[in-house]
DNA sequence: GTCTATAAAGAGATAGAC
DNA sequence: GTCTATCTCTTTATAGAC
């Protein structure tokens, strides 16, 4: 029963599922082993840095997803500014499982994962903020107002996900996502 | 060197400091022992249920704080509606260390603490939502709009704290708290 | 009511076979 | 490249002295 190999992509996807719901400290190598079908030693072969390196790779894969599905579409001028925001809102709605799946940026920002994770996280949030600021500028707001609204939009997404998790009810996330176009595009 | 006793209040306050920053899984009994000055066996004597019972007691003490400093002031008719919101905003600003201290409702909503914690958390968030809805009604909004605004206000507080933690910068919380009066009171 | 001491289970991590 | 086996440290939890 040799090589029950799993692709890096699938592996990180399984790991993402664990980390985003249980957090860094809440996930053990045994959990990762069970979820991926790889023994612990095999996980160390692929990620010599252990759990921290896996979490960091998860984070980077999520950042790639954002670049492709959020940051890039917001800059793509094929469609109107409002349509871009609506498109991205739909992507985010899916990525967060209609409000049922926590934000890995939020959950992994709880200390325990080490400095590399904290710094990667910080950069990711800054990039997200910048992307929202950019579209708000294109949406017709003055620079200061655009920054304010980008921050409010990001707060809305993250805050709604916290609310949904605590209330055990995803409904607030639907309403939050629906607010994004009004927040980022001037009428 | 016998009874280096610590009051329940001080004990839970130390425990709150640990849980709100590191989460349930990120805090060990050794951490609690160091922070409180009590040996682990003594912690079990006071809280036979161990870490879960301590976290639950922490949660209940925070809920008591909210009843006294948020829910009750919002209902107290000595001062104007707007003044009540401003007062509560200032209390929240202090409780969250000007944006430097995470929300224990957020952090403890990550699974791992057991069902009792999850249910207590849910009830706490519902109570907070209800308190904000009440003041928004008094603030001059129609029932539907009051509910919407209460949710948005709660999302703003929680989301801003997530942002501050990830960005390692408390500035957004100041702006979030300042938005509460406009959100909950009609001009 | 707090302590020391320790049990039992689980964690992260590595050696070496295949 | 994945496995089995094992090592060490930390975890939760309890027994029993004071």
XYZ file of C-alpha atoms (C1' of nucleotides) in Angstrom:
410
model
C 0.000 0.000 0.000
C 2.630 2.490 -1.056
C 2.250 5.973 -2.503
C -1.222 7.171 -1.576
C 0.001 10.470 -2.852
C -2.043 13.608 -2.550
C -1.357 16.747 -4.576
C -0.048 19.833 -2.830
C -3.201 21.639 -3.842
C -5.508 19.030 -2.326
C -3.338 18.768 0.755
C -3.420 22.507 1.393
C -7.133 22.574 0.724
C -7.750 19.945 3.395
C -5.431 21.821 5.738
C -7.277 25.059 5.047
C -10.515 23.388 6.052
C -8.996 22.440 9.394
C -7.166 25.691 10.147
C -10.005 28.023 9.247
C -12.418 26.284 11.602
C -10.139 25.259 14.484
C -7.275 27.760 14.374
C -3.552 27.101 14.538
C -3.457 25.696 18.059
C -6.639 23.724 17.508
C -5.160 21.631 14.708
C -2.681 18.833 15.452
C -0.424 16.919 13.132
C -2.631 13.911 13.781
C -5.599 15.912 12.510
C -3.635 16.905 9.422
C -2.530 13.308 8.954
C -6.103 12.019 9.126
C -7.441 14.725 6.822
C -4.765 14.289 4.149
C -4.276 10.538 4.354
C -0.532 11.059 4.836
C 1.371 9.884 7.904
C 3.007 12.524 10.074
C 6.494 11.617 8.841
C 5.334 12.170 5.259
C 3.977 15.579 6.158
C 7.390 16.435 7.625
C 9.045 15.231 4.433
C 6.973 17.684 2.408
C 6.974 20.462 4.988
C 10.125 20.135 7.130
C 8.981 23.053 9.242
C 5.992 21.044 10.445
C 2.665 22.583 11.354
C 3.891 26.149 11.098
C 5.173 25.638 7.564
C 1.916 23.964 6.549
C -0.149 26.813 7.968
C 2.066 29.304 6.174
C 1.626 27.425 2.888
C -2.134 27.398 3.465
C -2.024 31.129 3.999
C -0.063 31.674 0.816
C -2.473 29.539 -1.181
C -5.356 31.617 0.152
C -3.509 34.789 -0.803
C -3.109 33.380 -4.323
C -6.822 32.752 -4.400
C -7.456 36.361 -3.429
C -5.085 37.655 -6.076
C -6.897 35.671 -8.723
C -10.473 36.070 -7.538
C -10.512 39.431 -5.778
C -7.553 41.703 -6.446
C -7.216 41.001 -10.177
C -10.939 41.175 -11.043
C -11.186 44.500 -9.217
C -8.517 45.893 -11.542
C -9.871 44.386 -14.744
C -11.496 47.092 -16.787
C -13.600 44.914 -19.091
C -16.694 45.565 -17.037
C -18.054 48.484 -15.050
C -16.810 49.312 -11.578
C -20.093 48.275 -10.031
C -20.133 44.987 -11.908
C -16.604 44.264 -10.714
C -17.629 44.736 -7.111
C -20.700 42.572 -7.576
C -18.573 39.861 -9.174
C -16.046 39.916 -6.347
C -18.802 39.944 -3.750
C -20.181 36.762 -5.290
C -16.753 35.139 -5.194
C -16.295 36.040 -1.555
C -19.771 34.753 -0.767
C -18.741 31.399 -2.200
C -15.299 31.333 -0.624
C -16.807 31.813 2.822
C -19.393 29.099 2.252
C -22.310 31.541 2.274
C -21.276 32.598 5.750
C -20.642 29.134 7.169
C -16.846 29.094 6.785
C -14.651 31.359 8.958
C -11.978 33.658 7.587
C -8.555 32.069 7.881
C -6.999 35.534 8.194
C -9.087 36.131 11.295
C -8.550 32.738 12.880
C -4.820 32.532 12.170
C -4.275 36.027 13.555
C -4.643 34.525 17.024
C -1.039 34.232 18.266
C 0.592 30.799 18.311
C 1.552 30.391 14.684
C 4.772 32.337 14.901
C 6.102 35.556 13.428
C 6.145 34.484 9.760
C 2.414 33.797 9.855
C 1.687 37.086 11.605
C 3.670 39.053 9.030
C 2.149 37.229 6.065
C -1.284 37.859 7.496
C -0.597 41.531 7.963
C 0.598 41.891 4.373
C -2.480 40.050 3.101
C -4.842 42.347 4.939
C -2.984 45.402 3.703
C -3.241 44.115 0.133
C -6.960 43.503 0.549
C -7.415 46.977 1.985
C -5.473 48.469 -0.894
C -7.539 46.590 -3.469
C -10.762 47.868 -1.916
C -9.348 51.393 -1.754
C -8.477 51.217 -5.436
C -11.964 50.216 -6.497
C -13.532 52.838 -4.223
C -11.414 55.485 -5.936
C -12.600 54.210 -9.284
C -16.064 54.112 -7.771
C -15.988 57.879 -7.552
C -14.863 58.631 -3.998
C -12.190 61.113 -2.960
C -8.981 59.517 -1.641
C -9.796 59.956 2.053
C -13.339 58.753 1.636
C -12.162 55.828 -0.482
C -9.810 54.686 2.269
C -12.529 55.048 4.866
C -14.936 53.007 2.799
C -12.407 50.308 1.975
C -11.765 49.858 5.678
C -15.486 49.769 6.392
C -16.020 47.166 3.682
C -13.291 44.914 5.040
C -14.616 45.349 8.572
C -18.065 44.426 7.294
C -16.856 41.154 5.781
C -14.741 40.135 8.770
C -17.227 41.299 11.375
C -20.112 39.519 9.700
C -18.166 36.253 9.670
C -17.450 36.606 13.395
C -21.124 37.273 14.048
C -22.191 34.277 11.990
C -19.823 31.977 13.842
C -20.886 33.183 17.281
C -24.607 33.220 16.449
C -24.371 29.938 14.551
C -26.369 31.549 11.787
C -24.945 32.555 8.395
C -27.702 35.026 7.497
C -25.767 38.168 8.454
C -23.057 37.372 5.914
C -25.529 37.514 3.037
C -26.574 40.983 4.127
C -22.952 42.059 4.597
C -21.913 40.946 1.127
C -24.926 42.680 -0.373
C -23.764 45.940 1.198
C -20.399 45.917 -0.603
C -21.497 47.618 -3.844
C -23.110 50.523 -1.989
C -20.036 50.861 0.187
C -17.484 50.896 -2.613
C -19.280 52.524 -5.565
C -20.822 55.977 -5.642
C -24.337 56.181 -7.009
C 4.195 29.177 52.143
C 0.549 28.351 52.321
C -2.522 30.179 51.054
C -1.328 32.553 48.358
C -4.982 32.965 47.693
C -6.295 34.961 44.793
C -9.877 36.212 44.556
C -12.210 34.699 41.995
C -12.471 38.090 40.366
C -8.712 38.522 39.976
C -8.334 34.925 38.858
C -10.944 35.289 36.128
C -9.449 38.598 35.083
C -6.037 37.004 34.588
C -7.679 34.129 32.745
C -9.575 36.571 30.534
C -6.280 38.173 29.566
C -4.968 34.819 28.432
C -8.070 33.525 26.659
C -8.862 36.704 24.742
C -5.385 36.844 23.219
C -4.569 33.150 22.747
C -7.953 31.471 22.435
C -9.201 28.342 24.193
C -6.752 25.893 22.628
C -3.876 28.330 22.957
C -4.106 28.478 26.751
C -2.873 25.590 28.896
C -3.399 24.904 32.570
C 0.280 25.690 33.037
C -0.329 29.130 31.546
C -3.281 29.623 33.876
C -1.209 28.399 36.798
C 1.599 30.854 36.050
C -0.770 33.765 35.487
C -2.803 33.196 38.650
C -0.064 32.017 40.979
C -2.091 28.913 41.794
C -0.885 25.379 41.148
C -2.856 23.316 38.678
C -4.320 21.115 41.429
C -5.641 24.257 43.119
C -7.269 25.389 39.912
C -9.008 22.017 39.706
C -10.128 22.407 43.308
C -11.850 25.675 42.411
C -12.988 24.653 38.944
C -13.414 20.851 38.907
C -14.281 21.013 35.221
C -10.787 22.265 34.431
C -10.011 24.595 31.568
C -13.473 24.443 30.076
C -15.100 25.457 33.343
C -12.620 28.305 33.769
C -13.255 29.578 30.253
C -16.987 29.380 30.878
C -16.622 31.363 34.104
C -14.520 33.929 32.243
C -17.251 34.218 29.658
C -19.911 34.712 32.314
C -17.866 37.388 34.028
C -17.535 39.220 30.709
C -21.273 38.936 30.180
C -21.780 40.477 33.614
C -19.493 43.314 32.588
C -21.587 43.878 29.489
C -24.813 43.877 31.482
C -23.445 46.521 33.797
C -21.524 48.662 31.312
C -23.406 48.241 28.052
C -26.877 46.770 28.305
C -27.987 48.618 31.449
C -26.630 52.084 30.479
C -28.358 51.790 27.114
C -31.681 51.356 28.916
C -31.125 54.076 31.520
C -33.239 57.062 30.662
C -31.436 59.692 32.740
C -29.586 60.981 29.712
C -30.391 61.371 26.040
C -30.262 58.470 23.641
C -27.240 59.888 21.889
C -25.410 60.445 25.168
C -26.105 56.854 26.175
C -24.552 55.554 22.978
C -21.532 57.825 23.397
C -21.112 56.643 26.973
C -21.285 52.977 25.987
C -18.913 53.558 23.071
C -16.369 54.970 25.511
C -16.781 51.949 27.791
C -16.261 49.567 24.902
C -13.243 51.559 23.753
C -11.703 51.011 27.178
C -12.726 47.364 27.491
C -10.994 46.545 24.225
C -7.847 48.401 25.242
C -8.294 51.095 22.594
C -8.249 48.380 19.945
C -5.315 46.393 21.316
C -7.301 43.678 23.102
C -9.279 41.100 21.098
C -12.911 40.261 21.724
C -13.245 37.135 23.827
C -16.575 36.369 22.127
C -14.781 36.243 18.795
C -11.786 34.238 19.966
C -13.747 31.735 22.057
C -16.173 31.115 19.200
C -13.453 29.036 17.567
C -14.481 25.438 18.319
C -12.596 23.515 20.988
C -14.189 24.880 24.131
C -17.197 22.607 24.076
C -20.936 23.045 23.675
C -21.577 25.025 26.854
C -19.191 27.748 25.742
C -20.676 27.859 22.262
C -24.198 28.227 23.639
C -23.225 30.862 26.201
C -21.469 32.790 23.471
C -24.468 32.648 21.202
C -26.753 33.943 23.943
C -24.313 36.759 24.717
C -24.198 37.922 21.116
C -27.980 37.775 20.875
C -28.266 39.898 24.016
C -25.795 42.432 22.627
C -27.698 42.552 19.354
C -30.946 43.043 21.214
C -29.485 45.861 23.322
C -28.293 47.671 20.200
C -31.647 47.117 18.511
C -33.399 48.636 21.516
C -31.336 51.795 21.480
C -31.681 52.122 17.699
C -35.456 51.996 18.135
C -35.205 54.716 20.745
C -32.832 56.462 18.381
C -35.680 56.981 15.975
C -35.437 54.115 13.521
C -38.263 51.861 12.369
C -38.095 48.282 13.684
C -36.567 46.760 10.539
C -34.046 49.532 10.154
C -33.198 49.363 13.864
C -32.391 45.659 13.578
C -30.301 46.278 10.493
C -28.345 49.024 12.199
C -27.826 47.057 15.397
C -26.323 44.235 13.345
C -24.152 46.668 11.444
C -22.931 48.251 14.676
C -22.002 44.890 16.173
C -20.299 43.870 12.938
C -18.383 47.134 13.017
C -17.039 46.516 16.516
C -16.113 42.884 15.899
C -14.750 43.444 12.414
C -12.613 46.369 13.504
C -11.049 44.274 16.264
C -10.205 41.549 13.768
C -8.649 44.123 11.458
C -6.616 45.632 14.266
C -5.270 42.251 15.305
C -4.320 41.237 11.769
C -2.855 44.625 10.858
C -1.172 44.982 14.245
C -2.531 48.507 14.393
C -5.359 49.621 16.702
C -6.273 52.756 14.725
C -9.284 51.256 12.951
C -11.005 50.551 16.255
C -11.036 54.211 17.187
C -12.776 55.014 13.910
C -15.214 52.118 14.382
C -16.231 53.196 17.859
C -16.691 56.759 16.654
C -19.150 55.515 14.056
C -21.503 53.992 16.657
C -23.571 57.116 17.441
C -24.285 57.793 13.774
C -25.199 54.154 13.286
C -27.599 53.870 16.188
C -29.149 57.346 16.558
C -31.099 59.226 13.904
C -30.071 62.819 13.348
C -7.600 25.475 50.225
C -3.156 24.913 48.421
C 0.664 22.136 47.753
C 4.023 18.169 45.607
C 4.170 14.284 42.916
C 2.737 11.498 39.360
C -0.234 9.047 36.103
C -1.968 8.709 31.343
C -2.687 10.603 26.947
C -1.421 13.489 23.252
C 1.615 16.734 21.179
C 5.639 17.755 17.865
C 9.466 15.698 15.800
C 13.014 12.224 13.908
C 15.380 7.604 12.472
C 15.508 4.207 9.435
C 13.122 0.486 6.488
C 11.092 -0.047 2.035
C 8.080 9.661 -1.182
C 5.689 7.198 2.235
C 5.748 4.120 5.880
C 6.379 2.081 11.016
C 8.365 2.826 15.226
C 9.944 5.568 18.743
C 11.617 9.549 21.457
C 10.826 13.548 24.215
C 8.098 17.111 25.954
C 3.717 18.978 27.264
C -0.905 18.327 28.161
C -4.982 17.276 31.172
C -6.154 15.279 35.329
C -5.875 13.019 39.995
C -3.972 11.222 44.662
C -2.589 12.349 48.889
C 0.280 15.320 52.248
C -0.123 19.503 54.902
